[in-house]
């Protein structure tokens, strides 16, 4: 028999989505979003309100949350030679005042080009054009860069959101702590501080990890065989406190529930790293451990066939057709289960994508 290819074609992850279901604005109350619960074994679905997530969390579980903070990474300026309007999107700080960026229009911003923002409060020089078209940019300014950026920058909303965001805090989680993301870990947007307090009152341990989300999240898969796709790299960190909470839950037979695909990618990256170190003899006497404190860059790509070492359940939003995120949730629950659940969500008029409703995969 030949290899079963179903699930390895990008087109296997396509679905029809009416444009009116793409959420353009966040709800007034974060926790009042709808929640579709999917049983990954049976494919059965049920419909709830997000704050009812409490009914599915048990004492001893560990809830993993990504505490990255989205920065106002979108800068609109003028080319100093000619005054043409340009846009620079900050992706990753390489060192001090040098950032990897996405620029538009690219043809106007070759090496050596200079851009001015905010009437000269911030200047940028294109230092290098990278193989993927991104630019290394050096910024010049007076004072503290973060304060300048806070004054001049805009939140980098995904291209499918056309409405202006009136309160930039709504594109950050209530527990956002460390600056560095170009996109929000959107599953966490549904939690309020009060709801997280109630989660802890149930005896659920909160583990905060960090993954700075890059815009590669929104880049389409351009190859037909998903196994040939190469993921962008993102910086992540798992602290000792988070690792202890995760290992404790696993060792006692409880669940690790990730809030969002970024939390999932973080813990599974840490698990892969731990396994490699143990196999190399670098981690000894750690038979009951699943992850260890670590940090670094990850380009982990999770698609059907992936073996999850840490995550047992996932809270996530509804993702774009043919996206790597849709492939990730399909790896957890099965592609057919996911596509059926998405059809149900469309029928029930759930709100999709970053400001949309949520799904719990158990």
Short mmCIF file of C-alpha atoms in Angstrom, two decimals:
data_model
loop_
_atom_site.label_atom_id
_atom_site.label_comp_id
_atom_site.label_asym_id
_atom_site.label_seq_id
_atom_site.Cartn_x
_atom_site.Cartn_y
_atom_site.Cartn_z
CA UNK A 1 0.00 0.00 0.00
CA UNK A 2 1.18 3.55 -0.77
CA UNK A 3 1.56 6.26 1.82
CA UNK A 4 -1.73 7.83 2.88
CA UNK A 5 -1.34 11.46 1.83
CA UNK A 6 -4.65 12.81 3.12
CA UNK A 7 -3.91 15.62 5.54
CA UNK A 8 -0.56 16.52 4.00
CA UNK A 9 -1.97 18.72 1.24
CA UNK A 10 -2.45 22.38 2.04
CA UNK A 11 -5.81 22.26 0.25
CA UNK A 12 -6.97 19.65 2.79
CA UNK A 13 -7.28 22.54 5.24
CA UNK A 14 -9.53 24.79 3.19
CA UNK A 15 -13.06 25.71 4.26
CA UNK A 16 -15.68 28.26 3.27
CA UNK A 17 -15.99 31.25 5.57
CA UNK A 18 -18.46 34.09 4.95
CA UNK A 19 -16.64 37.41 5.33
CA UNK A 20 -19.27 38.72 7.71
CA UNK A 21 -18.12 36.15 10.31
CA UNK A 22 -14.63 37.70 10.55
CA UNK A 23 -14.78 39.65 13.81
CA UNK A 24 -13.77 43.28 13.34
CA UNK A 25 -14.04 44.49 16.93
CA UNK A 26 -13.47 42.95 20.37
CA UNK A 27 -16.53 42.35 22.54
CA UNK A 28 -17.10 44.77 25.40
CA UNK A 29 -16.78 41.94 27.93
CA UNK A 30 -13.82 39.64 27.15
CA UNK A 31 -15.33 36.58 28.84
CA UNK A 32 -18.71 36.85 27.06
CA UNK A 33 -17.38 35.36 23.82
CA UNK A 34 -18.93 32.11 22.72
CA UNK A 35 -17.13 28.83 23.37
CA UNK A 36 -17.39 25.74 21.20
CA UNK A 37 -16.25 22.62 23.07
CA UNK A 38 -14.89 19.79 20.91
CA UNK A 39 -14.24 16.27 22.15
CA UNK A 40 -11.13 15.21 20.23
CA UNK A 41 -11.92 11.50 20.57
CA UNK A 42 -15.58 11.48 19.56
CA UNK A 43 -15.80 14.67 17.50
CA UNK A 44 -18.86 15.76 19.49
CA UNK A 45 -19.41 19.48 19.97
CA UNK A 46 -21.36 21.62 22.43
CA UNK A 47 -21.95 25.36 22.69
CA UNK A 48 -21.27 27.64 25.66
CA UNK A 49 -20.18 31.10 26.83
CA UNK A 50 -16.46 31.51 27.48
CA UNK A 51 -16.71 32.06 31.24
CA UNK A 52 -18.21 28.56 31.44
CA UNK A 53 -14.68 27.29 30.76
CA UNK A 54 -14.59 26.86 34.54
CA UNK A 55 -16.86 23.83 34.19
CA UNK A 56 -14.16 22.05 32.20
CA UNK A 57 -11.20 22.76 34.48
CA UNK A 58 -10.35 20.43 37.35
CA UNK A 59 -8.32 20.74 40.51
CA UNK A 60 -4.71 19.79 39.76
CA UNK A 61 -4.83 20.87 36.11
CA UNK A 62 -2.19 23.28 34.83
CA UNK A 63 -3.28 26.15 32.60
CA UNK A 64 -0.40 27.47 30.44
CA UNK A 65 -0.61 31.12 29.34
CA UNK A 66 1.68 33.16 27.08
CA UNK A 67 2.50 36.45 28.83
CA UNK A 68 4.04 38.22 25.83
CA UNK A 69 2.94 41.78 25.17
CA UNK A 70 2.16 43.15 21.71
CA UNK A 71 4.09 46.34 21.02
CA UNK A 72 2.80 49.17 18.78
CA UNK A 73 5.05 47.78 16.06
CA UNK A 74 3.53 49.47 12.99
CA UNK A 75 5.34 52.67 12.03
CA UNK A 76 4.11 54.96 9.25
CA UNK A 77 6.66 57.41 7.90
CA UNK A 78 8.17 59.16 4.90
CA UNK A 79 11.27 58.33 2.92
CA UNK A 80 13.75 61.11 3.60
CA UNK A 81 14.75 61.17 -0.09
CA UNK A 82 11.54 62.16 -1.89
CA UNK A 83 8.98 61.92 0.89
CA UNK A 84 7.23 58.75 -0.31
CA UNK A 85 4.93 57.18 2.32
CA UNK A 86 6.29 53.91 3.73
CA UNK A 87 5.42 51.44 6.47
CA UNK A 88 7.85 49.56 8.71
CA UNK A 89 6.62 46.70 10.89
CA UNK A 90 8.90 45.61 13.74
CA UNK A 91 9.28 41.83 13.93
CA UNK A 92 12.23 41.05 16.19
CA UNK A 93 14.90 43.02 18.01
CA UNK A 94 18.27 41.72 16.84
CA UNK A 95 20.49 43.92 19.03
CA UNK A 96 20.02 47.27 20.74
CA UNK A 97 18.56 49.56 18.05
CA UNK A 98 18.71 47.09 15.15
CA UNK A 99 15.43 45.34 14.35
CA UNK A 100 14.32 42.78 11.81
CA UNK A 101 11.36 44.35 10.04
CA UNK A 102 8.80 43.94 7.30
CA UNK A 103 8.61 46.99 5.01
CA UNK A 104 6.13 48.30 2.45
CA UNK A 105 6.62 49.07 -0.35
CA UNK A 106 9.82 47.04 -0.51
CA UNK A 107 11.06 48.49 -3.78
CA UNK A 108 11.36 51.93 -2.18
CA UNK A 109 13.41 50.71 0.78
CA UNK A 110 16.69 49.28 -0.43
CA UNK A 111 19.93 49.23 1.56
CA UNK A 112 20.93 52.73 2.64
CA UNK A 113 17.43 54.20 2.40
CA UNK A 114 16.41 56.45 5.28
CA UNK A 115 12.94 56.99 6.74
CA UNK A 116 11.63 59.65 9.11
CA UNK A 117 8.73 59.21 11.56
CA UNK A 118 6.81 61.69 13.67
CA UNK A 119 8.29 64.79 12.11
CA UNK A 120 11.84 63.62 12.80
CA UNK A 121 11.35 62.20 16.31
CA UNK A 122 12.50 58.83 14.95
CA UNK A 123 14.77 57.98 12.02
CA UNK A 124 15.48 54.60 10.43
CA UNK A 125 18.17 53.42 8.05
CA UNK A 126 17.88 50.19 6.03
CA UNK A 127 21.07 48.27 6.83
CA UNK A 128 20.47 44.95 5.07
CA UNK A 129 17.93 43.19 2.86
CA UNK A 130 17.54 39.61 4.12
CA UNK A 131 16.98 36.60 1.81
CA UNK A 132 13.26 36.43 2.70
CA UNK A 133 12.78 40.14 1.88
CA UNK A 134 12.72 41.34 5.48
CA UNK A 135 14.99 44.29 6.34
CA UNK A 136 17.45 44.90 9.13
CA UNK A 137 16.81 48.47 10.23
CA UNK A 138 18.83 50.74 12.53
CA UNK A 139 16.78 53.29 14.49
CA UNK A 140 18.00 56.69 15.68
CA UNK A 141 16.15 58.70 18.36
CA UNK A 142 16.52 60.57 21.61
CA UNK A 143 15.34 59.13 24.91
CA UNK A 144 13.91 55.63 25.45
CA UNK A 145 12.98 53.66 22.33
CA UNK A 146 9.91 52.04 23.92
CA UNK A 147 8.53 55.45 24.86
CA UNK A 148 9.12 56.79 21.34
CA UNK A 149 7.46 53.70 19.88
CA UNK A 150 4.52 54.01 22.26
CA UNK A 151 3.98 57.57 21.01
CA UNK A 152 4.45 57.00 17.28
CA UNK A 153 3.56 53.36 16.66
CA UNK A 154 0.24 51.67 15.96
CA UNK A 155 -0.88 48.20 17.00
CA UNK A 156 -0.10 45.73 14.20
CA UNK A 157 -3.59 44.35 13.65
CA UNK A 158 -3.93 41.46 11.19
CA UNK A 159 -4.79 42.46 7.60
CA UNK A 160 -8.30 41.00 7.84
CA UNK A 161 -9.27 43.51 10.57
CA UNK A 162 -10.39 46.68 8.80
CA UNK A 163 -11.81 48.62 11.78
CA UNK A 164 -9.71 51.00 13.83
CA UNK A 165 -8.89 49.72 17.32
CA UNK A 166 -9.97 52.40 19.77
CA UNK A 167 -8.39 50.84 22.87
CA UNK A 168 -5.00 49.26 22.11
CA UNK A 169 -5.16 47.31 25.40
CA UNK A 170 -7.82 45.11 23.81
CA UNK A 171 -5.17 43.60 21.52
CA UNK A 172 -3.28 42.44 24.61
CA UNK A 173 -4.16 39.90 27.27
CA UNK A 174 -4.83 41.11 30.81
CA UNK A 175 -1.69 39.22 31.90
CA UNK A 176 0.63 40.55 29.16
CA UNK A 177 4.01 41.31 30.73
CA UNK A 178 7.00 41.14 28.38
CA UNK A 179 7.23 43.37 25.30
CA UNK A 180 8.08 41.71 22.01
CA UNK A 181 5.14 40.44 19.94
CA UNK A 182 4.00 41.62 16.53
CA UNK A 183 0.68 39.78 17.00
CA UNK A 184 -1.44 38.84 19.99
CA UNK A 185 -1.76 35.34 21.47
CA UNK A 186 -5.46 35.73 20.83
CA UNK A 187 -6.90 32.79 22.80
CA UNK A 188 -5.85 34.62 25.95
CA UNK A 189 -7.88 37.71 25.04
CA UNK A 190 -10.99 35.99 26.45
CA UNK A 191 -9.71 35.91 30.03
CA UNK A 192 -10.45 38.64 32.56
CA UNK A 193 -8.52 39.01 35.81
CA UNK A 194 -11.65 37.94 37.70
CA UNK A 195 -12.01 34.78 35.61
CA UNK A 196 -8.35 33.87 36.18
CA UNK A 197 -8.88 34.31 39.93
CA UNK A 198 -11.82 31.91 39.77
CA UNK A 199 -9.67 29.45 37.82
CA UNK A 200 -7.07 29.50 40.61
CA UNK A 201 -9.79 29.15 43.26
CA UNK A 202 -10.69 25.84 41.60
CA UNK A 203 -7.21 24.55 42.36
CA UNK A 204 -5.89 25.00 38.83
CA UNK A 205 -2.23 26.06 38.64
CA UNK A 206 -1.36 28.89 36.25
CA UNK A 207 1.95 28.55 34.40
CA UNK A 208 3.15 31.63 32.52
CA UNK A 209 5.48 31.09 29.58
CA UNK A 210 6.66 33.56 26.94
CA UNK A 211 6.69 33.33 23.17
CA UNK A 212 7.05 36.52 21.16
CA UNK A 213 4.63 36.06 18.27
CA UNK A 214 5.93 36.93 14.82
CA UNK A 215 3.94 37.83 11.74
CA UNK A 216 4.79 34.48 10.23
CA UNK A 217 1.62 33.44 12.03
CA UNK A 218 -0.35 35.13 9.23
CA UNK A 219 1.86 34.11 6.32
CA UNK A 220 0.12 31.66 4.00
CA UNK A 221 1.50 28.20 3.36
CA UNK A 222 2.74 28.43 -0.22
CA UNK A 223 3.67 24.77 -0.80
CA UNK A 224 1.10 22.10 -1.62
CA UNK A 225 2.75 19.45 0.59
CA UNK A 226 2.60 20.86 4.13
CA UNK A 227 5.69 18.84 5.11
CA UNK A 228 7.79 21.09 2.88
CA UNK A 229 6.67 24.28 4.67
CA UNK A 230 9.34 26.03 6.74
CA UNK A 231 8.15 27.90 9.81
CA UNK A 232 9.43 31.30 10.92
CA UNK A 233 11.43 31.36 14.15
CA UNK A 234 10.13 32.90 17.36
CA UNK A 235 11.83 33.46 20.72
CA UNK A 236 10.41 31.58 23.71
CA UNK A 237 11.13 31.05 27.39
CA UNK A 238 9.97 28.57 30.03
CA UNK A 239 10.91 29.63 33.56
CA UNK A 240 11.65 27.22 36.41
CA UNK A 241 8.33 28.14 38.05
CA UNK A 242 6.41 27.29 34.86
CA UNK A 243 8.38 24.08 34.28
CA UNK A 244 7.73 22.95 37.87
CA UNK A 245 3.98 23.58 37.51
CA UNK A 246 3.82 21.65 34.21
CA UNK A 247 5.90 18.73 35.51
CA UNK A 248 3.86 18.57 38.71
CA UNK A 249 0.58 18.33 36.80
CA UNK A 250 1.90 15.63 34.45
CA UNK A 251 3.49 13.61 37.26
CA UNK A 252 0.24 13.59 39.25
CA UNK A 253 -1.85 12.49 36.27
CA UNK A 254 -3.53 15.85 35.70
CA UNK A 255 -3.87 17.77 32.47
CA UNK A 256 -1.80 20.48 30.90
CA UNK A 257 -4.20 22.83 29.10
CA UNK A 258 -2.60 25.40 26.82
CA UNK A 259 -4.20 28.78 26.21
CA UNK A 260 -3.49 29.34 22.54
CA UNK A 261 -1.33 27.80 19.87
CA UNK A 262 1.66 29.89 21.00
CA UNK A 263 1.55 28.36 24.48
CA UNK A 264 1.29 24.95 22.82
CA UNK A 265 4.30 25.61 20.59
CA UNK A 266 6.26 26.84 23.61
CA UNK A 267 5.71 23.80 25.82
CA UNK A 268 6.19 21.33 22.98
CA UNK A 269 9.41 23.11 21.95
CA UNK A 270 10.62 22.88 25.55
CA UNK A 271 9.67 19.18 25.64
CA UNK A 272 11.63 18.46 22.46
CA UNK A 273 14.64 20.31 23.85
CA UNK A 274 14.44 18.41 27.14
CA UNK A 275 14.20 15.06 25.34
CA UNK A 276 17.21 15.86 23.17
CA UNK A 277 19.26 16.85 26.22
CA UNK A 278 18.26 13.71 28.10
CA UNK A 279 19.19 11.52 25.14
CA UNK A 280 22.57 13.30 25.01
CA UNK A 281 23.09 12.67 28.72
CA UNK A 282 22.81 16.35 29.65
CA UNK A 283 19.70 15.83 31.81
CA UNK A 284 20.24 13.12 34.42
CA UNK A 285 17.99 11.81 37.16
CA UNK A 286 14.99 13.50 35.62
CA UNK A 287 12.76 10.56 34.76
CA UNK A 288 9.62 12.33 35.97
CA UNK A 289 10.25 15.52 34.04
CA UNK A 290 8.64 16.59 30.80
CA UNK A 291 10.16 20.06 30.45
CA UNK A 292 13.06 21.97 32.00
CA UNK A 293 13.64 25.71 32.24
CA UNK A 294 14.88 26.92 28.85
CA UNK A 295 14.84 29.73 26.31
CA UNK A 296 15.81 30.21 22.68
CA UNK A 297 14.40 30.28 19.17
CA UNK A 298 11.85 27.78 17.95
CA UNK A 299 10.57 27.02 14.48
CA UNK A 300 8.48 24.02 15.55
CA UNK A 301 5.79 23.10 13.02
CA UNK A 302 2.92 21.02 14.38
CA UNK A 303 0.71 19.20 11.86
CA UNK A 304 -1.11 15.83 11.79
CA UNK A 305 1.21 13.03 12.82
CA UNK A 306 2.84 15.14 15.53
CA UNK A 307 3.19 13.43 18.91
CA UNK A 308 2.27 15.79 21.75
CA UNK A 309 4.50 15.24 24.76
CA UNK A 310 3.01 17.82 27.14
CA UNK A 311 -0.27 19.36 26.01
CA UNK A 312 -3.48 17.46 26.78
CA UNK A 313 -6.08 20.09 25.86
CA UNK A 314 -6.16 23.44 24.09
CA UNK A 315 -8.12 26.69 24.27
CA UNK A 316 -7.87 28.42 20.90
CA UNK A 317 -9.63 30.77 18.51
CA UNK A 318 -10.89 29.89 15.03
CA UNK A 319 -8.11 30.03 12.45
CA UNK A 320 -7.65 30.97 8.80
CA UNK A 321 -8.20 28.41 6.05
CA UNK A 322 -5.01 26.58 4.99
CA UNK A 323 -3.04 28.09 7.89
CA UNK A 324 -0.38 26.42 10.02
CA UNK A 325 -2.60 27.06 13.06
CA UNK A 326 -5.45 25.07 11.53
CA UNK A 327 -2.93 22.28 10.91
CA UNK A 328 -1.86 22.44 14.57
CA UNK A 329 -5.39 22.00 15.94
CA UNK A 330 -5.93 19.22 13.39
CA UNK A 331 -2.86 17.45 14.81
CA UNK A 332 -4.55 17.48 18.22
CA UNK A 333 -8.16 16.64 17.34
CA UNK A 334 -8.00 15.15 13.84
CA UNK A 335 -8.52 17.06 10.60
CA UNK A 336 -12.02 15.71 9.96
CA UNK A 337 -13.18 16.52 13.50
CA UNK A 338 -11.82 20.06 13.18
CA UNK A 339 -13.37 20.73 9.77
CA UNK A 340 -16.75 19.40 10.96
CA UNK A 341 -16.52 21.62 14.05
CA UNK A 342 -15.67 24.61 11.85
CA UNK A 343 -18.69 23.87 9.63
CA UNK A 344 -20.81 23.81 12.78
CA UNK A 345 -19.27 27.11 13.92
CA UNK A 346 -20.10 28.71 10.56
CA UNK A 347 -23.69 27.42 10.75
CA UNK A 348 -24.02 28.78 14.28
CA UNK A 349 -22.47 32.10 13.17
CA UNK A 350 -19.49 32.07 15.51
CA UNK A 351 -17.11 35.02 15.18
CA UNK A 352 -13.77 34.07 13.60
CA UNK A 353 -10.08 34.95 13.98
CA UNK A 354 -8.29 37.33 16.37
CA UNK A 355 -11.27 39.15 17.93
CA UNK A 356 -13.56 36.17 17.47
CA UNK A 357 -14.95 33.38 19.63
CA UNK A 358 -13.09 30.46 21.19
CA UNK A 359 -12.85 26.70 20.99
CA UNK A 360 -11.89 24.26 23.73
CA UNK A 361 -10.44 20.98 22.48
CA UNK A 362 -10.58 18.28 25.15
#
